[in-house]
PDB file of C-alpha atoms in Angstrom:
ATOM      1  CA  MET U  85     151.958  50.570 119.826  1.00  0.00           C
ATOM      2  CA  LYS U  86     151.640  46.347 119.803  1.00  0.00           C
ATOM      3  CA  PRO U  87     148.935  45.042 120.026  1.00  0.00           C
ATOM      4  CA  LEU U  88     149.751  42.461 123.153  1.00  0.00           C
ATOM      5  CA  SER U  89     150.493  46.368 125.067  1.00  0.00           C
ATOM      6  CA  VAL U  90     146.933  48.261 123.818  1.00  0.00           C
ATOM      7  CA  VAL U  91     145.074  45.224 125.171  1.00  0.00           C
ATOM      8  CA  SER U  92     146.825  45.485 129.312  1.00  0.00           C
ATOM      9  CA  LEU U  93     147.099  48.765 129.121  1.00  0.00           C
ATOM     10  CA  THR U  94     143.162  48.992 128.123  1.00  0.00           C
ATOM     11  CA  ALA U  95     142.524  45.632 130.859  1.00  0.00           C
ATOM     12  CA  LEU U  96     144.371  48.631 133.313  1.00  0.00           C
ATOM     13  CA  LEU U  97     142.442  50.900 132.979  1.00  0.00           C
ATOM     14  CA  LEU U  98     139.248  48.321 133.009  1.00  0.00           C
ATOM     15  CA  ALA U  99     140.376  47.016 136.024  1.00  0.00           C
ATOM     16  CA  ILE U 100     141.316  50.569 137.308  1.00  0.00           C
ATOM     17  CA  ALA U 101     137.782  52.035 136.447  1.00  0.00           C
ATOM     18  CA  VAL U 102     136.056  48.535 137.729  1.00  0.00           C
ATOM     19  CA  LEU U 103     138.063  49.366 141.535  1.00  0.00           C
ATOM     20  CA  GLY U 104     136.545  53.477 141.775  1.00  0.00           C
ATOM     21  CA  THR U 105     133.059  52.679 140.469  1.00  0.00           C
ATOM     22  CA  ARG U 106     132.655  50.100 143.151  1.00  0.00           C
ATOM     23  CA  ALA U 107     135.266  52.489 146.140  1.00  0.00           C
ATOM     24  CA  ALA U 108     132.037  55.600 145.211  1.00  0.00           C
ATOM     25  CA  PRO U 109     129.148  56.110 147.260  1.00  0.00           C
ATOM     26  CA  VAL U 110     126.507  54.772 145.331  1.00  0.00           C
ATOM     27  CA  PRO U 111     123.418  56.889 145.233  1.00  0.00           C
ATOM     28  CA  ASN U 112     120.269  56.035 147.634  1.00  0.00           C
ATOM     29  CA  VAL U 113     117.648  55.842 144.550  1.00  0.00           C
ATOM     30  CA  SER U 114     115.060  53.684 147.246  1.00  0.00           C
ATOM     31  CA  GLY U 115     114.494  56.916 149.326  1.00  0.00           C
ATOM     32  CA  SER U 116     115.381  54.534 152.411  1.00  0.00           C
ATOM     33  CA  THR U 117     118.861  55.730 154.094  1.00  0.00           C
ATOM     34  CA  GLU U 118     118.719  52.039 156.062  1.00  0.00           C
ATOM     35  CA  SER U 119     119.992  50.236 152.974  1.00  0.00           C
ATOM     36  CA  ARG U 120     123.348  51.707 152.115  1.00  0.00           C
ATOM     37  CA  GLY U 121     123.757  50.164 156.780  1.00  0.00           C
ATOM     38  CA  ASN U 122     124.422  53.486 157.750  1.00  0.00           C
ATOM     39  CA  GLN U 123     123.908  53.613 161.629  1.00  0.00           C
ATOM     40  CA  LEU U 124     124.049  58.448 161.657  1.00  0.00           C
ATOM     41  CA  ALA U 125     121.124  57.541 158.778  1.00  0.00           C
ATOM     42  CA  ALA U 126     119.529  54.737 161.135  1.00  0.00           C
ATOM     43  CA  TRP U 127     119.858  57.149 163.669  1.00  0.00           C
ATOM     44  CA  TRP U 128     117.877  60.042 161.910  1.00  0.00           C
ATOM     45  CA  ASP U 129     115.729  58.007 160.188  1.00  0.00           C
ATOM     46  CA  SER U 130     114.367  57.224 163.907  1.00  0.00           C
ATOM     47  CA  TYR U 131     114.598  60.811 164.819  1.00  0.00           C
ATOM     48  CA  LEU U 132     112.184  62.153 162.150  1.00  0.00           C
ATOM     49  CA  SER U 133     109.715  59.207 163.368  1.00  0.00           C
ATOM     50  CA  SER U 134     109.448  60.457 167.003  1.00  0.00           C
ATOM     51  CA  ALA U 135     106.660  61.634 168.420  1.00  0.00           C
ATOM     52  CA  ALA U 136     109.069  65.255 169.402  1.00  0.00           C
ATOM     53  CA  PHE U 137     109.603  65.566 165.678  1.00  0.00           C
ATOM     54  CA  ARG U 138     106.351  64.641 165.158  1.00  0.00           C
ATOM     55  CA  LYS U 139     104.613  67.005 167.661  1.00  0.00           C
ATOM     56  CA  GLN U 140     105.529  70.468 166.015  1.00  0.00           C
ATOM     57  CA  LEU U 141     105.223  73.583 168.301  1.00  0.00           C
ATOM     58  CA  GLY U 142     103.873  76.395 167.153  1.00  0.00           C
ATOM     59  CA  PRO U 143     102.288  80.382 168.233  1.00  0.00           C
ATOM     60  CA  GLU U 144      99.101  79.407 168.114  1.00  0.00           C
ATOM     61  CA  ASP U 145      99.937  76.037 171.075  1.00  0.00           C
ATOM     62  CA  ILE U 146     101.377  78.917 173.007  1.00  0.00           C
ATOM     63  CA  TRP U 147      98.727  80.756 173.042  1.00  0.00           C
ATOM     64  CA  ARG U 148      95.612  78.243 172.512  1.00  0.00           C
ATOM     65  CA  SER U 149      97.186  75.813 175.510  1.00  0.00           C
ATOM     66  CA  SER U 150      96.462  75.832 179.472  1.00  0.00           C
ATOM     67  CA  ARG U 151      98.723  75.342 182.070  1.00  0.00           C
ATOM     68  CA  ASP U 152      99.154  72.221 181.896  1.00  0.00           C
ATOM     69  CA  GLU U 153      98.650  71.566 178.116  1.00  0.00           C
ATOM     70  CA  LEU U 154     101.226  74.234 177.147  1.00  0.00           C
ATOM     71  CA  ALA U 155     104.219  72.048 180.168  1.00  0.00           C
ATOM     72  CA  GLN U 156     103.380  68.968 178.145  1.00  0.00           C
ATOM     73  CA  HIS U 157     104.521  71.601 174.350  1.00  0.00           C
ATOM     74  CA  LEU U 158     107.769  72.606 175.877  1.00  0.00           C
ATOM     75  CA  ASP U 159     108.587  68.565 176.842  1.00  0.00           C
ATOM     76  CA  ALA U 160     108.503  67.693 174.055  1.00  0.00           C
ATOM     77  CA  PHE U 161     109.787  70.558 172.306  1.00  0.00           C
ATOM     78  CA  HIS U 162     112.917  70.749 174.836  1.00  0.00           C
ATOM     79  CA  GLN U 163     112.782  66.979 174.435  1.00  0.00           C
ATOM     80  CA  ARG U 164     113.104  67.142 170.479  1.00  0.00           C
ATOM     81  CA  LEU U 165     116.171  69.979 171.000  1.00  0.00           C
ATOM     82  CA  ASP U 166     117.890  67.687 173.804  1.00  0.00           C
ATOM     83  CA  GLN U 167     118.485  64.929 170.006  1.00  0.00           C
ATOM     84  CA  LEU U 168     119.392  67.467 167.868  1.00  0.00           C
ATOM     85  CA  ASP U 169     121.739  68.835 170.418  1.00  0.00           C
ATOM     86  CA  TYR U 170     123.218  65.465 171.364  1.00  0.00           C
ATOM     87  CA  LEU U 171     124.087  64.508 167.446  1.00  0.00           C
ATOM     88  CA  LYS U 172     125.012  68.305 166.784  1.00  0.00           C
ATOM     89  CA  ARG U 173     127.717  67.386 169.047  1.00  0.00           C
ATOM     90  CA  TRP U 174     128.719  64.844 167.453  1.00  0.00           C
ATOM     91  CA  VAL U 175     128.447  65.364 164.298  1.00  0.00           C
ATOM     92  CA  LEU U 176     130.939  68.297 165.567  1.00  0.00           C
ATOM     93  CA  SER U 177     133.597  66.678 167.394  1.00  0.00           C
ATOM     94  CA  ASN U 178     134.230  63.129 164.670  1.00  0.00           C
ATOM     95  CA  LYS U 179     137.058  64.510 162.217  1.00  0.00           C
ATOM     96  CA  LEU U 180     135.322  62.081 159.610  1.00  0.00           C
ATOM     97  CA  THR U 181     131.647  64.262 159.143  1.00  0.00           C
ATOM     98  CA  ARG U 182     133.760  67.110 161.074  1.00  0.00           C
ATOM     99  CA  SER U 183     135.838  67.785 157.612  1.00  0.00           C
ATOM    100  CA  ALA U 184     133.466  67.036 155.327  1.00  0.00           C
ATOM    101  CA  LEU U 185     131.070  70.285 156.751  1.00  0.00           C
ATOM    102  CA  THR U 186     130.446  73.331 154.523  1.00  0.00           C
ATOM    103  CA  THR U 187     131.665  76.319 156.124  1.00  0.00           C
ATOM    104  CA  GLU U 188     128.220  77.127 157.017  1.00  0.00           C
ATOM    105  CA  GLN U 189     127.327  73.789 158.223  1.00  0.00           C
ATOM    106  CA  ARG U 190     130.226  73.963 161.161  1.00  0.00           C
ATOM    107  CA  HIS U 191     128.655  77.606 161.628  1.00  0.00           C
ATOM    108  CA  THR U 192     124.891  76.551 162.323  1.00  0.00           C
ATOM    109  CA  LEU U 193     125.789  72.514 164.548  1.00  0.00           C
ATOM    110  CA  ALA U 194     128.751  74.920 166.516  1.00  0.00           C
ATOM    111  CA  THR U 195     124.985  77.774 167.512  1.00  0.00           C
ATOM    112  CA  PRO U 196     123.304  76.692 170.724  1.00  0.00           C
ATOM    113  CA  PHE U 197     120.651  76.089 170.863  1.00  0.00           C
ATOM    114  CA  LEU U 198     118.980  79.627 173.294  1.00  0.00           C
ATOM    115  CA  PRO U 199     119.134  77.778 177.240  1.00  0.00           C
ATOM    116  CA  TRP U 200     115.635  75.740 178.377  1.00  0.00           C
ATOM    117  CA  LYS U 201     113.084  78.423 179.601  1.00  0.00           C
ATOM    118  CA  ASP U 202     112.310  75.808 181.621  1.00  0.00           C
ATOM    119  CA  LYS U 203     111.487  77.931 184.741  1.00  0.00           C
ATOM    120  CA  ALA U 204     108.785  80.534 183.152  1.00  0.00           C
ATOM    121  CA  LEU U 205     106.518  77.865 183.593  1.00  0.00           C
ATOM    122  CA  SER U 206     107.384  78.430 187.641  1.00  0.00           C
ATOM    123  CA  ASN U 207     105.667  80.623 188.309  1.00  0.00           C
ATOM    124  CA  GLY U 208     101.643  80.737 187.839  1.00  0.00           C
ATOM    125  CA  TYR U 209     102.037  84.191 185.823  1.00  0.00           C
ATOM    126  CA  VAL U 210     103.021  82.634 181.920  1.00  0.00           C
ATOM    127  CA  ASN U 211     104.488  85.010 179.664  1.00  0.00           C
ATOM    128  CA  ARG U 212     103.392  84.077 176.457  1.00  0.00           C
ATOM    129  CA  ARG U 213     104.744  86.840 174.339  1.00  0.00           C
ATOM    130  CA  GLN U 214     108.105  85.642 175.762  1.00  0.00           C
ATOM    131  CA  LEU U 215     107.460  82.132 174.842  1.00  0.00           C
ATOM    132  CA  ALA U 216     106.612  82.643 171.278  1.00  0.00           C
ATOM    133  CA  ASP U 217     109.611  85.103 170.947  1.00  0.00           C
ATOM    134  CA  TRP U 218     111.634  81.732 171.952  1.00  0.00           C
ATOM    135  CA  LEU U 219     110.218  79.560 169.742  1.00  0.00           C
ATOM    136  CA  ARG U 220     110.755  82.058 167.097  1.00  0.00           C
ATOM    137  CA  GLU U 221     113.920  82.671 167.541  1.00  0.00           C
ATOM    138  CA  GLU U 222     114.258  78.437 167.752  1.00  0.00           C
ATOM    139  CA  GLY U 223     112.462  77.791 165.360  1.00  0.00           C
ATOM    140  CA  SER U 224     114.737  79.064 162.477  1.00  0.00           C
ATOM    141  CA  LEU U 225     117.925  78.064 163.823  1.00  0.00           C
ATOM    142  CA  LEU U 226     115.829  73.884 164.470  1.00  0.00           C
ATOM    143  CA  THR U 227     114.769  74.395 161.276  1.00  0.00           C
ATOM    144  CA  ARG U 228     118.719  75.033 159.773  1.00  0.00           C
ATOM    145  CA  VAL U 229     119.888  72.460 161.910  1.00  0.00           C
ATOM    146  CA  GLU U 230     117.855  69.069 161.568  1.00  0.00           C
ATOM    147  CA  LEU U 231     118.544  70.234 157.334  1.00  0.00           C
ATOM    148  CA  ALA U 232     122.437  70.303 158.044  1.00  0.00           C
ATOM    149  CA  LEU U 233     122.265  67.471 159.794  1.00  0.00           C
ATOM    150  CA  HIS U 234     119.889  65.464 157.314  1.00  0.00           C
ATOM    151  CA  ASP U 235     122.346  66.723 154.905  1.00  0.00           C
ATOM    152  CA  VAL U 236     125.472  64.589 157.037  1.00  0.00           C
ATOM    153  CA  ALA U 237     123.555  61.171 157.936  1.00  0.00           C
ATOM    154  CA  THR U 238     122.311  61.211 154.073  1.00  0.00           C
ATOM    155  CA  PHE U 239     125.564  62.383 151.476  1.00  0.00           C
ATOM    156  CA  LEU U 240     127.878  60.944 154.002  1.00  0.00           C
ATOM    157  CA  PRO U 241     129.751  57.614 154.077  1.00  0.00           C
ATOM    158  CA  ASP U 242     128.661  54.812 157.551  1.00  0.00           C
ATOM    159  CA  VAL U 243     129.622  56.961 160.543  1.00  0.00           C
ATOM    160  CA  SER U 244     128.250  55.205 164.090  1.00  0.00           C
ATOM    161  CA  PRO U 245     127.784  57.944 167.011  1.00  0.00           C
ATOM    162  CA  PRO U 246     127.324  56.472 170.918  1.00  0.00           C
ATOM    163  CA  ARG U 247     124.582  55.872 172.127  1.00  0.00           C
TER     164      ARG U 247
END
């Protein structure tokens, strides 16, 4: 090969490598998802810092709480489910995010949360065993949904859900 063609071939390969590097996603080293300008990640960070997320509802809350305290716990939990339901419906309706999901993530996000049991508190009697069973089932799905949405917010490019 002639020296001039080797130089031009090297320059071409360098240009392709540099352009390819600029187009590649930059790993989030700082830990903050907002540094990428990803609005979906910003929404996720907001969800994680919300009071509904921090207020975990456990079986002990169902058994130890008064009826009024239990209603407050369940309202916060319901608010958390509403936030997650909104985001999972949006992720599934967006072509970019849906195509990036694994089959398992797609199945998890397509699984609806159980019907809300607000009527369990409407009469004078509270079926705490039924609420504990419901919470156990819902908690398992909630954890899987949060893991899938965390992956979407962390690894996908800038996509912005409507507000």
